[in-house]
Short mmCIF file of C-alpha atoms in Angstrom, two decimals:
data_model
loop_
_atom_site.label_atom_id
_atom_site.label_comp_id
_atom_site.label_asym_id
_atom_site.label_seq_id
_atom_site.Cartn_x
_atom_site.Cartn_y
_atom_site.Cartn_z
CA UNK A 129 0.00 0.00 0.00
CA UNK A 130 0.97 3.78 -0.08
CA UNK A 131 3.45 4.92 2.42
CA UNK A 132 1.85 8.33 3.61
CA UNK A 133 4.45 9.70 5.77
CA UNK A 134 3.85 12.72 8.37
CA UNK A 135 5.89 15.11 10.29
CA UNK A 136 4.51 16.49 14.20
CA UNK A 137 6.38 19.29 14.84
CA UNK A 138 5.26 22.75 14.32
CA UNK A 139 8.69 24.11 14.42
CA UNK A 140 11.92 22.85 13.19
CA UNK A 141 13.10 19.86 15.36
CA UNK A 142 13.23 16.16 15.49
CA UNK A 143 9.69 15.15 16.78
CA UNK A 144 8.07 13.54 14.11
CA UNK A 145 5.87 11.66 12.62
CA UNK A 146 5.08 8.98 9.60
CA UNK A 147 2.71 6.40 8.46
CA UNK A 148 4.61 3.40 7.69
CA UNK A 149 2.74 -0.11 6.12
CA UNK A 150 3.75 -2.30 9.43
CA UNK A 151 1.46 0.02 11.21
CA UNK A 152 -1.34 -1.86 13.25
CA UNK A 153 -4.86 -1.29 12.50
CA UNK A 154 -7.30 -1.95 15.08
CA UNK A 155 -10.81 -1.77 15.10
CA UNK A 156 -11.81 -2.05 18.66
CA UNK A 157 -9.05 -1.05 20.44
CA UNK A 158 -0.17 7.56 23.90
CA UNK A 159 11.05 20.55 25.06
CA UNK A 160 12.87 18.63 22.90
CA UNK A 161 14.80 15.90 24.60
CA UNK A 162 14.74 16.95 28.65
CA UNK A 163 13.10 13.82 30.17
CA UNK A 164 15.51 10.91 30.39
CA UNK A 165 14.09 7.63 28.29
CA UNK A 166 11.96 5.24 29.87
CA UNK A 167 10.88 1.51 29.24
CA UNK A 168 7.46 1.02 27.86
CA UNK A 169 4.30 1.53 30.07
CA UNK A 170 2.81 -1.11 32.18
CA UNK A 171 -0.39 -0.65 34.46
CA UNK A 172 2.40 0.49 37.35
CA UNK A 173 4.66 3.10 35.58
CA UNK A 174 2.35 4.74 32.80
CA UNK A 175 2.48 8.20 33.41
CA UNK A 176 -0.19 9.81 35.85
CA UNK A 177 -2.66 13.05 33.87
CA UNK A 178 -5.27 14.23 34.60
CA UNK A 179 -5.90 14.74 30.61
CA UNK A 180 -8.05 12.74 28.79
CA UNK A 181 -8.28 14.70 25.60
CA UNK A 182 -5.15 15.99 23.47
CA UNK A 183 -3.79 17.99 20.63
CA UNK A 184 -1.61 16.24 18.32
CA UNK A 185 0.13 18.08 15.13
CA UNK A 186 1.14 16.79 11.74
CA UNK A 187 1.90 18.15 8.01
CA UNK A 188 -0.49 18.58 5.77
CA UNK A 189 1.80 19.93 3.22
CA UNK A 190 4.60 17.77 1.05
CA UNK A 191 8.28 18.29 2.64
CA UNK A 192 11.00 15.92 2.57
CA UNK A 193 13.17 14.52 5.36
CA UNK A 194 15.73 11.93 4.39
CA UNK A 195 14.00 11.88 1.27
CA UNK A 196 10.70 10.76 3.25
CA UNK A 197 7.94 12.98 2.12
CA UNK A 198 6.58 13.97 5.62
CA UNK A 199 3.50 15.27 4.71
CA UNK A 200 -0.01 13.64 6.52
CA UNK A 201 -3.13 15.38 6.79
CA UNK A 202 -6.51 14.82 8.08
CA UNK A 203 -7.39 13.99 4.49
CA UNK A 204 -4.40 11.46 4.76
CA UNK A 205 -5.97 9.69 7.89
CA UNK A 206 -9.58 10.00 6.21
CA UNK A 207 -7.97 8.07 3.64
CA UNK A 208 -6.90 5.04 5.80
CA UNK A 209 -8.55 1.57 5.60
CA UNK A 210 -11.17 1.79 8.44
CA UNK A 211 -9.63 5.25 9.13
CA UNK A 212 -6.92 4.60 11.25
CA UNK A 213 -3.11 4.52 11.82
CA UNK A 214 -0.69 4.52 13.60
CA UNK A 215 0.83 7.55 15.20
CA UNK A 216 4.64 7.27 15.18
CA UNK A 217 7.76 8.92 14.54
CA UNK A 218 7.54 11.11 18.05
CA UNK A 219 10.84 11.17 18.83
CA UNK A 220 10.32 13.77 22.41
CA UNK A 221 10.31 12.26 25.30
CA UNK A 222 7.57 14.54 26.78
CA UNK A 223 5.31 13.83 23.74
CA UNK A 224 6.25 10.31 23.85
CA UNK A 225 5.44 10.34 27.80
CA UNK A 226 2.09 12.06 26.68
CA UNK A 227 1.14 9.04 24.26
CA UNK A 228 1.87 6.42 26.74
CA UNK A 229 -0.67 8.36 28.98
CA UNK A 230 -3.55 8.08 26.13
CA UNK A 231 -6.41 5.76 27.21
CA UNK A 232 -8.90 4.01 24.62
CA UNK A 233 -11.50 5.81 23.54
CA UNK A 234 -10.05 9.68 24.34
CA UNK A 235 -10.36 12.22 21.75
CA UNK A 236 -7.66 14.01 20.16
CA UNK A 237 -8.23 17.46 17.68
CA UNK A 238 -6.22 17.05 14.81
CA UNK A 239 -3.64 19.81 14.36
CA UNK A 240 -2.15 20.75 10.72
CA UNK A 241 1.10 22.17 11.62
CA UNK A 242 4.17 23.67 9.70
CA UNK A 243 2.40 24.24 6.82
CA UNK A 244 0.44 27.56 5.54
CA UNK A 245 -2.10 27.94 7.29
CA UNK A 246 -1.96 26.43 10.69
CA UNK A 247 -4.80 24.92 12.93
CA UNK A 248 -7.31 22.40 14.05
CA UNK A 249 -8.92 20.41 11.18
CA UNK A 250 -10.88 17.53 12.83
CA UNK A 251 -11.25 14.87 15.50
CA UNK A 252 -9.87 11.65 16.21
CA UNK A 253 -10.03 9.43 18.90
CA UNK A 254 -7.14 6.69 20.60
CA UNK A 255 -8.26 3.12 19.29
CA UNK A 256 -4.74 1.54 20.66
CA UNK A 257 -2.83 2.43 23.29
CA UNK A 258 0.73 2.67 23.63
CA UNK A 259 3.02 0.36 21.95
CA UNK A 260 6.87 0.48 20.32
CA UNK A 261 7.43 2.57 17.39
CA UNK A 262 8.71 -0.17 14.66
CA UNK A 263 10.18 3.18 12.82
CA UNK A 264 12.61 3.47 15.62
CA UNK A 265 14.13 0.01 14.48
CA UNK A 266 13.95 0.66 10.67
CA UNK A 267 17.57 2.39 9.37
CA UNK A 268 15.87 3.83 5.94
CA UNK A 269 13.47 5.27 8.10
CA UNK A 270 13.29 9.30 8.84
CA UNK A 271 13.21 8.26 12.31
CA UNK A 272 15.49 5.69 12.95
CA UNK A 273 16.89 5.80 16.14
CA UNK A 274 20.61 3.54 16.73
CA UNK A 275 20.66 4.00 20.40
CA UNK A 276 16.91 2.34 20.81
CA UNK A 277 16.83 -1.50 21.68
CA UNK A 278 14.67 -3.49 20.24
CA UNK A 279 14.28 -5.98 24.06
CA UNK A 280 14.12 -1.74 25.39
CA UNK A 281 12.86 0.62 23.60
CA UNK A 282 12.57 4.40 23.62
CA UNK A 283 10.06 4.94 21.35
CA UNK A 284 6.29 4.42 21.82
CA UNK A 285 3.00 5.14 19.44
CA UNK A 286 -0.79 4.98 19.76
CA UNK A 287 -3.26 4.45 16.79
CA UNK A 288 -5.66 7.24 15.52
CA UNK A 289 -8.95 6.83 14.24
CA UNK A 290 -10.47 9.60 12.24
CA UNK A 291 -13.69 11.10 13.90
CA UNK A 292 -14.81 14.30 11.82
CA UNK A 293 -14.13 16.87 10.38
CA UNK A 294 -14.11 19.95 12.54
CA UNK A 295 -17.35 22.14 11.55
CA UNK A 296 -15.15 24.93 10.55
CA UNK A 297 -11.37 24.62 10.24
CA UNK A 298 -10.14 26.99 13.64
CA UNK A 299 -7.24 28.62 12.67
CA UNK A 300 -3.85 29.18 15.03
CA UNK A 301 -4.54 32.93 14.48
CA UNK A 302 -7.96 32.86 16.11
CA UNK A 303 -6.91 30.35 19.11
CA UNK A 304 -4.13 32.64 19.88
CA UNK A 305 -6.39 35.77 20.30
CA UNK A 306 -8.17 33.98 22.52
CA UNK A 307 -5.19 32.98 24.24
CA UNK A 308 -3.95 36.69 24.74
CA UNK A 309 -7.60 37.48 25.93
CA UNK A 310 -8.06 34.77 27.94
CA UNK A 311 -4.33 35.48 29.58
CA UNK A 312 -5.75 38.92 30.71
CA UNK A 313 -9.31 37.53 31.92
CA UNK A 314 -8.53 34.06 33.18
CA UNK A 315 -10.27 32.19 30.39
CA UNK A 316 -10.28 28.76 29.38
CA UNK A 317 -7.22 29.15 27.11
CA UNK A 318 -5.05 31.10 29.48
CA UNK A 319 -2.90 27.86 29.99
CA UNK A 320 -3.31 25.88 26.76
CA UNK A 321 -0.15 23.94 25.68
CA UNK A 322 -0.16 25.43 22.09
CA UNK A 323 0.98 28.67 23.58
CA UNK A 324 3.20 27.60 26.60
CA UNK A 325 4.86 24.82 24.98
CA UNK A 326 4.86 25.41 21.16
CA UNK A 327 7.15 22.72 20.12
CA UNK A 328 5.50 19.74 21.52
CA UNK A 329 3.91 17.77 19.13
CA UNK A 330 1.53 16.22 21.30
CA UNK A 331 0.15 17.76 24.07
CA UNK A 332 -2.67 17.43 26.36
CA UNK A 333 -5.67 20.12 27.09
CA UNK A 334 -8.17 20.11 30.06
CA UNK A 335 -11.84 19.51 29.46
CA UNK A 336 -12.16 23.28 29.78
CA UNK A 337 -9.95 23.83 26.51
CA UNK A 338 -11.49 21.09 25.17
CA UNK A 339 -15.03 22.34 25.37
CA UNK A 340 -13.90 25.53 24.63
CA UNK A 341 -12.60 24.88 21.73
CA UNK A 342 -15.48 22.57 20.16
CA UNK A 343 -17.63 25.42 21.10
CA UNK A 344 -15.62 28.15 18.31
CA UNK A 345 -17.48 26.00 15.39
CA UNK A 346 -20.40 27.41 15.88
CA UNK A 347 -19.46 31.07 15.94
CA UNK A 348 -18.19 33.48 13.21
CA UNK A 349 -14.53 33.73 12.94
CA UNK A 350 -13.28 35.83 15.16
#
């Protein structure tokens, strides 16, 4: 099948992200580099949140890494059979900490990132939880990683299932007005990840962001 490759980060960096064919679909059924690397999750050690919905970024535009086209979009996703995919390639240990966290069923916007215009396009939702990245093992791979064991590894991913489409796409521009307004009057995106730490390509949001946002499709752009 195609390879559809994506990249996470918003910003320059090595936090990314690609659809590979040794993914694992499911139908039933996770600041650069300054947490040390862990062992995968069990029922003891997965990391503690109190986050149960998330915001995770990928390309929606072609760009080549390795000479890996990158890009993934919602469309991308759409496109899978049943929907779904995996979501690897993180290579942060904070947004790899972050996916280990994710628990079936919790809903994730869909962020197009690095590309021209920025911002939410739709919904997904966790239909695996976290397992190792196989792109961590694979040396022609954008985000092969030498140092990562195959009986330890660093890496983790989750897989994605496309929801909807957002009822409006909600640009960057218009969440961060509402960010500087909310700063100022203690508003539900005073706090939001997107703003405090830009470079993470996953990142969690409370219910309050959460609702928040869902609630900017049904009014004008701002």
């Amino acid at each position: 099948m195609p390879r559809p490759r994506k990249r996470l980060a918003e910003t320059a960096g090595p936090d990314n992200k690609r659809l590979s064919e040794k993914c694992t679909k499911t139908e039933n059924s996770a600041d650069v580099g300054n947490c040390s690397p862990q062992k995968a999750p069990t029922s003891k050690n997965r990391e503690k949140t109190p986050h149960s919905h998330w915001l995770m970024k990928s390309e929606p535009e072609s760009r080549l890494e390795k000479g890996v086209d990158v890009k993934f979009g919602i469309e991308d996703l759409k496109a899978q059979p049943k929907q779904t995919a995996c979501w690897d390639g993180v290579r942060n240990y904070q947004a790899r900490n972050f996916l280990r966290s994710m628990k079936l069923e919790e809903e994730a916007f869909f962020y197009h990132s690095n590309c021209k215009q920025p911002g939410i396009a739709g919904l997904m939702k966790i239909v695996k939880e976290a397992y190792p990245d196989h792109t961590q093992f694979e040396k022609n791979s954008p985000h092969y990683d030498p140092s990562s064991k195959e009986d330890n590894p660093k890496w983790s991913m989750v897989d994605v299932q496309f929801v909807r489409m957002m009822k409006r796409f909600i640009p960057l521009a218009e969440l961060k007005t509402y960010h500087q307004a909310h700063k100022a009057t203690g508003g539900p995106l005073k706090n939001m990840a997107l703003f405090t730490r830009q470079r993470l390509s996953v990142q969690p949001l409370t219910q309050e962001e959460f609702d928040f946002i869902l609630s900017l499709e049904e009014k004008e752009p701002s």
